[in-house]
Amino acid sequence: MDKINLEEFRNIDMNPFDGALKLISGKWKMNLLFCLSEFDTMRYGEIKKTLGSITPHVLSVKLKELEANELIERHEYPQVPPKVEYTLTDKGRTLIPILRSICDWGKEYCVDFQDKQE
Amino acid sequence: MDKINLEEFRNIDMNPFDGALKLISGKWKMNLLFCLSEFDTMRYGEIKKTLGSITPHVLSVKLKELEANELIERHEYPQVPPKVEYTLTDKGRTLIPILRSICDWGKEYCVDFQDKQE
DNA sequence: TCCAATACTATCATTTTTGACCCTAGGTAT
DNA sequence: ATACCTAGGGTCAAAAATGATAGTATTGGA
């Protein structure tokens, strides 16, 4: 009787949210962005070293995706051995506050993660 | 000659960042949190409807993960047909600013995603 | 001549994530 | 008696993401 029309009970536009996620979600992507937000310029090898367990393949795939989405830039120096530097673009830099706040949140709520492994 | 020790060129503590990601990354998870941040209380069916393409199985898996991490709470009403409501916990609510800023970022930088499909 | 250095690529293998589909409980309305 | 309602669970299957491993190019130096 007092049944409401469930077809339109309430709605939300997830598009901008999904759109953002499409660019920044996926393993390693946010880590890469965070790295570059902390250290303006990094070479391929430095990133790899900093992330530790990422494989070269995955790293280059992710770097390419981020570059395709214009969040990072690739600067190649014509020398041997090769030297390639990565930086955030202006668009990428607008993510810095978000990345920082995620890190801060982690500091507050995920500190004891390591030690809790029994 | 001027070779530096690459073993310690620079360092960063990714732990809090990774810790945070561990709780909120993965498909659907942020969407769920975002949903619940927009609508304080939602029933299982409402969430499913709002997210559209999520399957019941995946939805319940994700809800459980978020609950296990104390980001959301499950309130079950002893009635038939069943009624279960989900809300953010206090801890989960601390994510709201982050979720909102991601959405805002998406509005600014990912608006034309839909139309650009040719 | 051969090795070192760097930033990758290519080719699989594997893991992780996601989805399809059907099933259940147990009051209520028909 | 029986279909209906909701919030899932169970069991595969499929797809997507990630990983392992080895290899390439170039040039200066031992």
PDB file of C-alpha atoms (C1' of nucleotides) in Angstrom:
ATOM      1  CA  MET A   1       0.000   0.000   0.000  1.00  0.00           C
ATOM      2  CA  ASP A   2       2.453   2.608   1.182  1.00  0.00           C
ATOM      3  CA  LYS A   3       4.841   1.170  -1.302  1.00  0.00           C
ATOM      4  CA  ILE A   4       7.010   3.783  -2.888  1.00  0.00           C
ATOM      5  CA  ASN A   5       8.337   3.772  -6.357  1.00  0.00           C
ATOM      6  CA  LEU A   6      11.696   2.166  -5.917  1.00  0.00           C
ATOM      7  CA  GLU A   7      12.662   3.161  -9.419  1.00  0.00           C
ATOM      8  CA  GLU A   8      13.459   6.658  -8.298  1.00  0.00           C
ATOM      9  CA  PHE A   9      13.876   6.499  -4.548  1.00  0.00           C
ATOM     10  CA  ARG A  10      17.091   8.424  -4.649  1.00  0.00           C
ATOM     11  CA  ASN A  11      19.860   9.087  -7.012  1.00  0.00           C
ATOM     12  CA  ILE A  12      23.427  10.249  -7.138  1.00  0.00           C
ATOM     13  CA  ASP A  13      25.723  11.198  -9.904  1.00  0.00           C
ATOM     14  CA  MET A  14      28.701   8.934  -9.542  1.00  0.00           C
ATOM     15  CA  ASN A  15      30.164  10.005 -12.846  1.00  0.00           C
ATOM     16  CA  PRO A  16      32.732  12.517 -11.683  1.00  0.00           C
ATOM     17  CA  PHE A  17      33.730  10.190  -8.914  1.00  0.00           C
ATOM     18  CA  ASP A  18      34.046   7.245 -11.271  1.00  0.00           C
ATOM     19  CA  GLY A  19      35.846   9.424 -13.740  1.00  0.00           C
ATOM     20  CA  ALA A  20      38.420  10.326 -11.152  1.00  0.00           C
ATOM     21  CA  LEU A  21      38.811   6.738 -10.053  1.00  0.00           C
ATOM     22  CA  LYS A  22      39.332   5.650 -13.605  1.00  0.00           C
ATOM     23  CA  LEU A  23      42.486   7.732 -13.715  1.00  0.00           C
ATOM     24  CA  ILE A  24      43.949   7.046 -10.310  1.00  0.00           C
ATOM     25  CA  SER A  25      42.812   3.607  -9.212  1.00  0.00           C
ATOM     26  CA  GLY A  26      44.632   0.362  -9.799  1.00  0.00           C
ATOM     27  CA  LYS A  27      47.616  -1.084  -8.059  1.00  0.00           C
ATOM     28  CA  TRP A  28      50.704   1.151  -8.013  1.00  0.00           C
ATOM     29  CA  LYS A  29      49.064   4.132  -9.680  1.00  0.00           C
ATOM     30  CA  MET A  30      48.475   6.173  -6.573  1.00  0.00           C
ATOM     31  CA  ASN A  31      51.846   5.100  -5.223  1.00  0.00           C
ATOM     32  CA  LEU A  32      53.502   6.439  -8.333  1.00  0.00           C
ATOM     33  CA  LEU A  33      51.652   9.696  -8.102  1.00  0.00           C
ATOM     34  CA  PHE A  34      52.478   9.968  -4.441  1.00  0.00           C
ATOM     35  CA  CYS A  35      56.154   9.344  -5.108  1.00  0.00           C
ATOM     36  CA  LEU A  36      56.261  12.032  -7.733  1.00  0.00           C
ATOM     37  CA  SER A  37      54.389  14.404  -5.491  1.00  0.00           C
ATOM     38  CA  GLU A  38      57.028  13.957  -2.807  1.00  0.00           C
ATOM     39  CA  PHE A  39      60.023  14.095  -5.139  1.00  0.00           C
ATOM     40  CA  ASP A  40      59.308  16.417  -8.014  1.00  0.00           C
ATOM     41  CA  THR A  41      61.513  14.625 -10.478  1.00  0.00           C
ATOM     42  CA  MET A  42      62.399  10.983 -10.544  1.00  0.00           C
ATOM     43  CA  ARG A  43      64.178   8.720 -12.941  1.00  0.00           C
ATOM     44  CA  TYR A  44      62.728   5.371 -13.881  1.00  0.00           C
ATOM     45  CA  GLY A  45      65.250   3.517 -11.779  1.00  0.00           C
ATOM     46  CA  GLU A  46      64.649   5.686  -8.755  1.00  0.00           C
ATOM     47  CA  ILE A  47      60.928   5.079  -8.872  1.00  0.00           C
ATOM     48  CA  LYS A  48      61.477   1.381  -9.191  1.00  0.00           C
ATOM     49  CA  LYS A  49      63.803   1.410  -6.232  1.00  0.00           C
ATOM     50  CA  THR A  50      61.447   3.446  -4.132  1.00  0.00           C
ATOM     51  CA  LEU A  51      58.475   1.225  -4.821  1.00  0.00           C
ATOM     52  CA  GLY A  52      60.626  -1.814  -4.234  1.00  0.00           C
ATOM     53  CA  SER A  53      58.547  -4.717  -5.357  1.00  0.00           C
ATOM     54  CA  ILE A  54      57.164  -3.406  -8.611  1.00  0.00           C
ATOM     55  CA  THR A  55      58.417  -5.212 -11.700  1.00  0.00           C
ATOM     56  CA  PRO A  56      59.858  -3.292 -14.633  1.00  0.00           C
ATOM     57  CA  HIS A  57      57.027  -4.385 -16.848  1.00  0.00           C
ATOM     58  CA  VAL A  58      54.274  -3.215 -14.565  1.00  0.00           C
ATOM     59  CA  LEU A  59      56.118  -0.022 -13.835  1.00  0.00           C
ATOM     60  CA  SER A  60      56.381   0.956 -17.463  1.00  0.00           C
ATOM     61  CA  VAL A  61      52.771   0.002 -18.095  1.00  0.00           C
ATOM     62  CA  LYS A  62      51.588   2.176 -15.250  1.00  0.00           C
ATOM     63  CA  LEU A  63      53.817   5.066 -16.199  1.00  0.00           C
ATOM     64  CA  LYS A  64      52.392   4.943 -19.695  1.00  0.00           C
ATOM     65  CA  GLU A  65      48.836   4.936 -18.433  1.00  0.00           C
ATOM     66  CA  LEU A  66      49.478   7.915 -16.226  1.00  0.00           C
ATOM     67  CA  GLU A  67      51.197   9.685 -19.074  1.00  0.00           C
ATOM     68  CA  ALA A  68      48.309   8.921 -21.420  1.00  0.00           C
ATOM     69  CA  ASN A  69      45.978  10.484 -18.892  1.00  0.00           C
ATOM     70  CA  GLU A  70      48.208  13.524 -18.695  1.00  0.00           C
ATOM     71  CA  LEU A  71      48.939  13.142 -15.040  1.00  0.00           C
ATOM     72  CA  ILE A  72      52.673  12.720 -15.496  1.00  0.00           C
ATOM     73  CA  GLU A  73      55.244  13.752 -18.050  1.00  0.00           C
ATOM     74  CA  ARG A  74      58.141  11.855 -19.505  1.00  0.00           C
ATOM     75  CA  HIS A  75      61.370  13.659 -20.273  1.00  0.00           C
ATOM     76  CA  GLU A  76      63.850  11.661 -22.238  1.00  0.00           C
ATOM     77  CA  TYR A  77      67.487  12.718 -22.442  1.00  0.00           C
ATOM     78  CA  PRO A  78      69.282  11.645 -25.594  1.00  0.00           C
ATOM     79  CA  GLN A  79      72.291  10.043 -23.987  1.00  0.00           C
ATOM     80  CA  VAL A  80      73.787   6.682 -23.272  1.00  0.00           C
ATOM     81  CA  PRO A  81      73.069   5.005 -21.018  1.00  0.00           C
ATOM     82  CA  PRO A  82      69.535   6.326 -21.284  1.00  0.00           C
ATOM     83  CA  LYS A  83      68.103   8.792 -18.816  1.00  0.00           C
ATOM     84  CA  VAL A  84      64.397   9.400 -18.448  1.00  0.00           C
ATOM     85  CA  GLU A  85      62.805  11.625 -15.889  1.00  0.00           C
ATOM     86  CA  TYR A  86      59.218  11.707 -14.779  1.00  0.00           C
ATOM     87  CA  THR A  87      57.323  14.589 -13.215  1.00  0.00           C
ATOM     88  CA  LEU A  88      53.744  15.428 -12.432  1.00  0.00           C
ATOM     89  CA  THR A  89      51.959  17.617 -14.933  1.00  0.00           C
ATOM     90  CA  ASP A  90      49.948  20.620 -13.792  1.00  0.00           C
ATOM     91  CA  LYS A  91      46.886  18.417 -13.840  1.00  0.00           C
ATOM     92  CA  GLY A  92      48.736  15.771 -11.873  1.00  0.00           C
ATOM     93  CA  ARG A  93      49.832  18.327  -9.331  1.00  0.00           C
ATOM     94  CA  THR A  94      46.215  19.142  -8.558  1.00  0.00           C
ATOM     95  CA  LEU A  95      46.035  15.680  -7.008  1.00  0.00           C
ATOM     96  CA  ILE A  96      48.687  16.445  -4.430  1.00  0.00           C
ATOM     97  CA  PRO A  97      46.283  17.590  -1.685  1.00  0.00           C
ATOM     98  CA  ILE A  98      44.300  14.404  -2.113  1.00  0.00           C
ATOM     99  CA  LEU A  99      47.389  12.223  -2.014  1.00  0.00           C
ATOM    100  CA  ARG A 100      48.655  13.999   1.059  1.00  0.00           C
ATOM    101  CA  SER A 101      45.364  13.656   2.841  1.00  0.00           C
ATOM    102  CA  ILE A 102      45.271   9.951   2.115  1.00  0.00           C
ATOM    103  CA  CYS A 103      48.737   9.636   3.567  1.00  0.00           C
ATOM    104  CA  ASP A 104      47.727  11.648   6.613  1.00  0.00           C
ATOM    105  CA  TRP A 105      44.667   9.484   7.050  1.00  0.00           C
ATOM    106  CA  GLY A 106      46.873   6.425   6.898  1.00  0.00           C
ATOM    107  CA  LYS A 107      49.135   7.864   9.558  1.00  0.00           C
ATOM    108  CA  GLU A 108      46.182   8.319  11.828  1.00  0.00           C
ATOM    109  CA  TYR A 109      44.299   5.117  11.181  1.00  0.00           C
ATOM    110  CA  CYS A 110      46.710   2.569   9.767  1.00  0.00           C
ATOM    111  CA  VAL A 111      49.843   3.036  11.815  1.00  0.00           C
ATOM    112  CA  ASP A 112      49.940  -0.302  13.571  1.00  0.00           C
ATOM    113  CA  PHE A 113      49.409  -2.353  10.485  1.00  0.00           C
ATOM    114  CA  GLN A 114      52.923  -3.704  10.422  1.00  0.00           C
ATOM    115  CA  ASP A 115      53.170  -4.708  14.040  1.00  0.00           C
ATOM    116  CA  LYS A 116      49.788  -6.320  14.237  1.00  0.00           C
ATOM    117  CA  GLN A 117      50.866  -9.264  12.110  1.00  0.00           C
ATOM    118  CA  GLU A 118      51.160 -12.053  14.623  1.00  0.00           C
TER     119      GLU A 118
ATOM    120  CA  MET B   1      84.079   9.425  -9.966  1.00  0.00           C
ATOM    121  CA  ASP B   2      81.247  11.612  -8.772  1.00  0.00           C
ATOM    122  CA  LYS B   3      79.211   8.480  -8.456  1.00  0.00           C
ATOM    123  CA  ILE B   4      76.866   8.587  -5.501  1.00  0.00           C
ATOM    124  CA  ASN B   5      75.705   5.717  -3.410  1.00  0.00           C
ATOM    125  CA  LEU B   6      72.465   4.742  -5.030  1.00  0.00           C
ATOM    126  CA  GLU B   7      71.599   2.566  -2.074  1.00  0.00           C
ATOM    127  CA  GLU B   8      70.482   5.582  -0.135  1.00  0.00           C
ATOM    128  CA  PHE B   9      69.887   8.317  -2.664  1.00  0.00           C
ATOM    129  CA  ARG B  10      66.532   9.175  -1.207  1.00  0.00           C
ATOM    130  CA  ASN B  11      63.853   7.534   0.753  1.00  0.00           C
ATOM    131  CA  ILE B  12      60.208   7.871   1.620  1.00  0.00           C
ATOM    132  CA  ASP B  13      57.957   6.153   4.036  1.00  0.00           C
ATOM    133  CA  MET B  14      55.134   4.785   1.980  1.00  0.00           C
ATOM    134  CA  ASN B  15      53.733   2.800   4.854  1.00  0.00           C
ATOM    135  CA  PRO B  16      50.920   5.064   5.961  1.00  0.00           C
ATOM    136  CA  PHE B  17      50.001   5.653   2.355  1.00  0.00           C
ATOM    137  CA  ASP B  18      50.017   1.949   1.587  1.00  0.00           C
ATOM    138  CA  GLY B  19      48.150   1.279   4.785  1.00  0.00           C
ATOM    139  CA  ALA B  20      45.408   3.620   3.726  1.00  0.00           C
ATOM    140  CA  LEU B  21      45.265   2.164   0.254  1.00  0.00           C
ATOM    141  CA  LYS B  22      44.963  -1.301   1.673  1.00  0.00           C
ATOM    142  CA  LEU B  23      41.657  -0.320   3.211  1.00  0.00           C
ATOM    143  CA  ILE B  24      40.123   1.764   0.470  1.00  0.00           C
ATOM    144  CA  SER B  25      41.507   0.554  -2.835  1.00  0.00           C
ATOM    145  CA  GLY B  26      39.991  -2.121  -4.991  1.00  0.00           C
ATOM    146  CA  LYS B  27      37.065  -1.912  -7.305  1.00  0.00           C
ATOM    147  CA  TRP B  28      33.781  -0.699  -5.803  1.00  0.00           C
ATOM    148  CA  LYS B  29      35.202   0.016  -2.378  1.00  0.00           C
ATOM    149  CA  MET B  30      35.533   3.744  -2.745  1.00  0.00           C
ATOM    150  CA  ASN B  31      32.223   3.862  -4.578  1.00  0.00           C
ATOM    151  CA  LEU B  32      30.553   2.184  -1.650  1.00  0.00           C
ATOM    152  CA  LEU B  33      32.131   4.555   0.786  1.00  0.00           C
ATOM    153  CA  PHE B  34      31.177   7.486  -1.368  1.00  0.00           C
ATOM    154  CA  CYS B  35      27.588   6.295  -1.566  1.00  0.00           C
ATOM    155  CA  LEU B  36      27.347   5.969   2.153  1.00  0.00           C
ATOM    156  CA  SER B  37      28.943   9.337   2.645  1.00  0.00           C
ATOM    157  CA  GLU B  38      26.267  10.928   0.482  1.00  0.00           C
ATOM    158  CA  PHE B  39      23.346   8.980   1.942  1.00  0.00           C
ATOM    159  CA  ASP B  40      23.986   8.283   5.572  1.00  0.00           C
ATOM    160  CA  THR B  41      22.004   5.089   5.656  1.00  0.00           C
ATOM    161  CA  MET B  42      21.406   2.683   2.855  1.00  0.00           C
ATOM    162  CA  ARG B  43      19.910  -0.735   2.528  1.00  0.00           C
ATOM    163  CA  TYR B  44      21.626  -3.461   0.611  1.00  0.00           C
ATOM    164  CA  GLY B  45      19.201  -3.166  -2.260  1.00  0.00           C
ATOM    165  CA  GLU B  46      19.554   0.582  -2.472  1.00  0.00           C
ATOM    166  CA  ILE B  47      23.293   0.388  -2.702  1.00  0.00           C
ATOM    167  CA  LYS B  48      23.038  -2.224  -5.388  1.00  0.00           C
ATOM    168  CA  LYS B  49      20.644  -0.088  -7.333  1.00  0.00           C
ATOM    169  CA  THR B  50      22.768   2.997  -6.990  1.00  0.00           C
ATOM    170  CA  LEU B  51      25.923   1.282  -8.136  1.00  0.00           C
ATOM    171  CA  GLY B  52      24.016  -0.301 -10.965  1.00  0.00           C
ATOM    172  CA  SER B  53      26.331  -2.852 -12.425  1.00  0.00           C
ATOM    173  CA  ILE B  54      27.666  -4.484  -9.288  1.00  0.00           C
ATOM    174  CA  THR B  55      26.583  -8.085  -8.778  1.00  0.00           C
ATOM    175  CA  PRO B  56      25.074  -9.232  -5.474  1.00  0.00           C
ATOM    176  CA  HIS B  57      28.010 -11.468  -4.789  1.00  0.00           C
ATOM    177  CA  VAL B  58      30.641  -8.810  -5.252  1.00  0.00           C
ATOM    178  CA  LEU B  59      28.583  -6.328  -3.310  1.00  0.00           C
ATOM    179  CA  SER B  60      28.335  -8.524  -0.266  1.00  0.00           C
ATOM    180  CA  VAL B  61      32.017  -9.388  -0.444  1.00  0.00           C
ATOM    181  CA  LYS B  62      32.977  -5.743  -0.526  1.00  0.00           C
ATOM    182  CA  LEU B  63      30.582  -4.801   2.222  1.00  0.00           C
ATOM    183  CA  LYS B  64      32.117  -7.449   4.400  1.00  0.00           C
ATOM    184  CA  GLU B  65      35.615  -6.233   3.728  1.00  0.00           C
ATOM    185  CA  LEU B  66      34.696  -2.701   4.616  1.00  0.00           C
ATOM    186  CA  GLU B  67      32.949  -3.919   7.714  1.00  0.00           C
ATOM    187  CA  ALA B  68      35.952  -5.996   8.723  1.00  0.00           C
ATOM    188  CA  ASN B  69      38.077  -2.880   8.434  1.00  0.00           C
ATOM    189  CA  GLU B  70      35.607  -0.988  10.579  1.00  0.00           C
ATOM    190  CA  LEU B  71      34.796   1.546   7.937  1.00  0.00           C
ATOM    191  CA  ILE B  72      31.122   0.649   7.744  1.00  0.00           C
ATOM    192  CA  GLU B  73      28.557  -0.861  10.062  1.00  0.00           C
ATOM    193  CA  ARG B  74      25.865  -3.396   9.358  1.00  0.00           C
ATOM    194  CA  HIS B  75      22.530  -3.092  11.119  1.00  0.00           C
ATOM    195  CA  GLU B  76      20.279  -6.057  10.701  1.00  0.00           C
ATOM    196  CA  TYR B  77      16.584  -5.811  11.503  1.00  0.00           C
ATOM    197  CA  PRO B  78      14.953  -9.037  12.629  1.00  0.00           C
ATOM    198  CA  GLN B  79      12.057  -8.980  10.250  1.00  0.00           C
ATOM    199  CA  VAL B  80      10.783 -10.626   7.143  1.00  0.00           C
ATOM    200  CA  PRO B  81      11.585  -9.927   4.430  1.00  0.00           C
ATOM    201  CA  PRO B  82      15.026  -9.081   5.746  1.00  0.00           C
ATOM    202  CA  LYS B  83      16.198  -5.532   6.140  1.00  0.00           C
ATOM    203  CA  VAL B  84      19.802  -4.585   6.548  1.00  0.00           C
ATOM    204  CA  GLU B  85      21.129  -1.077   6.693  1.00  0.00           C
ATOM    205  CA  TYR B  86      24.654   0.110   6.214  1.00  0.00           C
ATOM    206  CA  THR B  87      26.269   3.250   7.534  1.00  0.00           C
ATOM    207  CA  LEU B  88      29.736   4.663   7.848  1.00  0.00           C
ATOM    208  CA  THR B  89      31.421   4.231  11.185  1.00  0.00           C
ATOM    209  CA  ASP B  90      33.150   7.147  12.874  1.00  0.00           C
ATOM    210  CA  LYS B  91      36.360   5.967  11.325  1.00  0.00           C
ATOM    211  CA  GLY B  92      34.677   5.680   7.952  1.00  0.00           C
ATOM    212  CA  ARG B  93      33.304   9.182   8.272  1.00  0.00           C
ATOM    213  CA  THR B  94      36.803  10.565   8.558  1.00  0.00           C
ATOM    214  CA  LEU B  95      37.199   9.594   4.924  1.00  0.00           C
ATOM    215  CA  ILE B  96      34.414  11.868   3.774  1.00  0.00           C
ATOM    216  CA  PRO B  97      36.617  14.882   3.011  1.00  0.00           C
ATOM    217  CA  ILE B  98      38.865  12.713   0.905  1.00  0.00           C
ATOM    218  CA  LEU B  99      35.961  11.166  -0.963  1.00  0.00           C
ATOM    219  CA  ARG B 100      34.453  14.553  -1.600  1.00  0.00           C
ATOM    220  CA  SER B 101      37.691  15.980  -2.868  1.00  0.00           C
ATOM    221  CA  ILE B 102      38.091  13.086  -5.253  1.00  0.00           C
ATOM    222  CA  CYS B 103      34.611  13.738  -6.554  1.00  0.00           C
ATOM    223  CA  ASP B 104      35.348  17.435  -6.905  1.00  0.00           C
ATOM    224  CA  TRP B 105      38.533  16.659  -8.726  1.00  0.00           C
ATOM    225  CA  GLY B 106      36.591  14.425 -11.074  1.00  0.00           C
ATOM    226  CA  LYS B 107      34.112  17.198 -11.758  1.00  0.00           C
ATOM    227  CA  GLU B 108      36.931  19.467 -12.735  1.00  0.00           C
ATOM    228  CA  TYR B 109      39.099  17.093 -14.718  1.00  0.00           C
ATOM    229  CA  CYS B 110      36.974  14.191 -15.870  1.00  0.00           C
ATOM    230  CA  VAL B 111      33.733  15.785 -16.948  1.00  0.00           C
ATOM    231  CA  ASP B 112      33.868  15.030 -20.624  1.00  0.00           C
ATOM    232  CA  PHE B 113      34.618  11.388 -20.202  1.00  0.00           C
ATOM    233  CA  GLN B 114      31.198  10.236 -21.353  1.00  0.00           C
ATOM    234  CA  ASP B 115      30.949  12.374 -24.439  1.00  0.00           C
ATOM    235  CA  LYS B 116      34.440  11.774 -25.663  1.00  0.00           C
ATOM    236  CA  GLN B 117      33.686   8.180 -26.613  1.00  0.00           C
ATOM    237  CA  GLU B 118      33.558   8.312 -30.382  1.00  0.00           C
TER     238      GLU B 118
ATOM    239  C1'  DT C   1      86.694  -7.449 -27.133  1.00  0.00           C
ATOM    240  C1'  DC C   2      83.700  -7.576 -23.522  1.00  0.00           C
ATOM    241  C1'  DC C   3      81.286  -5.597 -19.687  1.00  0.00           C
ATOM    242  C1'  DA C   4      78.684  -2.065 -17.396  1.00  0.00           C
ATOM    243  C1'  DA C   5      74.941   1.161 -17.148  1.00  0.00           C
ATOM    244  C1'  DT C   6      69.871   2.388 -17.945  1.00  0.00           C
ATOM    245  C1'  DA C   7      65.275   2.123 -19.439  1.00  0.00           C
ATOM    246  C1'  DC C   8      62.783  -0.309 -20.965  1.00  0.00           C
ATOM    247  C1'  DT C   9      60.072  -4.571 -24.191  1.00  0.00           C
ATOM    248  C1'  DA C  10      58.331  -9.275 -25.149  1.00  0.00           C
ATOM    249  C1'  DT C  11      56.388 -13.358 -23.796  1.00  0.00           C
ATOM    250  C1'  DC C  12      54.364 -16.135 -21.009  1.00  0.00           C
ATOM    251  C1'  DA C  13      52.388 -17.611 -16.205  1.00  0.00           C
ATOM    252  C1'  DT C  14      49.802 -16.646 -12.318  1.00  0.00           C
ATOM    253  C1'  DT C  15      47.088 -14.289  -9.195  1.00  0.00           C
ATOM    254  C1'  DT C  16      43.412 -11.429  -8.180  1.00  0.00           C
ATOM    255  C1'  DT C  17      39.148  -9.704  -9.183  1.00  0.00           C
ATOM    256  C1'  DT C  18      34.848  -9.908 -11.028  1.00  0.00           C
ATOM    257  C1'  DG C  19      30.646 -11.982 -12.906  1.00  0.00           C
ATOM    258  C1'  DA C  20      26.684 -15.511 -13.869  1.00  0.00           C
ATOM    259  C1'  DC C  21      23.575 -18.169 -11.993  1.00  0.00           C
ATOM    260  C1'  DC C  22      21.005 -20.471  -8.907  1.00  0.00           C
ATOM    261  C1'  DC C  23      19.657 -21.315  -3.973  1.00  0.00           C
ATOM    262  C1'  DT C  24      17.800 -20.212   0.927  1.00  0.00           C
ATOM    263  C1'  DA C  25      14.914 -18.435   4.867  1.00  0.00           C
ATOM    264  C1'  DG C  26      10.435 -17.391   6.534  1.00  0.00           C
ATOM    265  C1'  DG C  27       6.596 -14.302   7.217  1.00  0.00           C
ATOM    266  C1'  DT C  28       2.802 -12.067   4.117  1.00  0.00           C
ATOM    267  C1'  DA C  29      -0.524 -11.503   0.658  1.00  0.00           C
ATOM    268  C1'  DT C  30      -3.438 -14.058  -2.666  1.00  0.00           C
TER     269       DT C  30
ATOM    270  C1'  DA D   1      -0.961 -23.926  -1.061  1.00  0.00           C
ATOM    271  C1'  DT D   2       2.000 -20.918  -3.164  1.00  0.00           C
ATOM    272  C1'  DA D   3       4.213 -17.043  -5.081  1.00  0.00           C
ATOM    273  C1'  DC D   4       6.694 -12.991  -3.336  1.00  0.00           C
ATOM    274  C1'  DC D   5       9.933 -10.164  -0.858  1.00  0.00           C
ATOM    275  C1'  DT D   6      14.928  -9.127   0.695  1.00  0.00           C
ATOM    276  C1'  DA D   7      19.675 -10.024   1.664  1.00  0.00           C
ATOM    277  C1'  DG D   8      22.525 -12.442   0.863  1.00  0.00           C
ATOM    278  C1'  DG D   9      25.624 -17.510   0.150  1.00  0.00           C
ATOM    279  C1'  DG D  10      27.889 -21.085  -2.921  1.00  0.00           C
ATOM    280  C1'  DT D  11      30.067 -22.537  -6.850  1.00  0.00           C
ATOM    281  C1'  DC D  12      32.200 -22.304 -10.710  1.00  0.00           C
ATOM    282  C1'  DA D  13      33.839 -19.509 -14.996  1.00  0.00           C
ATOM    283  C1'  DA D  14      35.876 -15.616 -17.121  1.00  0.00           C
ATOM    284  C1'  DA D  15      38.347 -11.649 -17.405  1.00  0.00           C
ATOM    285  C1'  DA D  16      41.555  -8.396 -15.976  1.00  0.00           C
ATOM    286  C1'  DA D  17      45.532  -7.173 -13.664  1.00  0.00           C
ATOM    287  C1'  DT D  18      49.894  -8.206 -12.225  1.00  0.00           C
ATOM    288  C1'  DG D  19      54.297 -10.757 -11.983  1.00  0.00           C
ATOM    289  C1'  DA D  20      58.657 -13.475 -13.514  1.00  0.00           C
ATOM    290  C1'  DT D  21      62.177 -13.815 -16.445  1.00  0.00           C
ATOM    291  C1'  DA D  22      65.030 -12.833 -19.985  1.00  0.00           C
ATOM    292  C1'  DG D  23      66.419  -9.828 -23.609  1.00  0.00           C
ATOM    293  C1'  DT D  24      67.497  -5.260 -26.405  1.00  0.00           C
ATOM    294  C1'  DA D  25      70.001  -0.925 -27.633  1.00  0.00           C
ATOM    295  C1'  DT D  26      74.008   2.178 -27.276  1.00  0.00           C
ATOM    296  C1'  DT D  27      78.462   3.756 -26.124  1.00  0.00           C
ATOM    297  C1'  DG D  28      82.316   4.545 -23.037  1.00  0.00           C
ATOM    298  C1'  DG D  29      85.766   2.293 -20.436  1.00  0.00           C
ATOM    299  C1'  DA D  30      88.944  -1.789 -18.704  1.00  0.00           C
TER     300       DA D  30
END
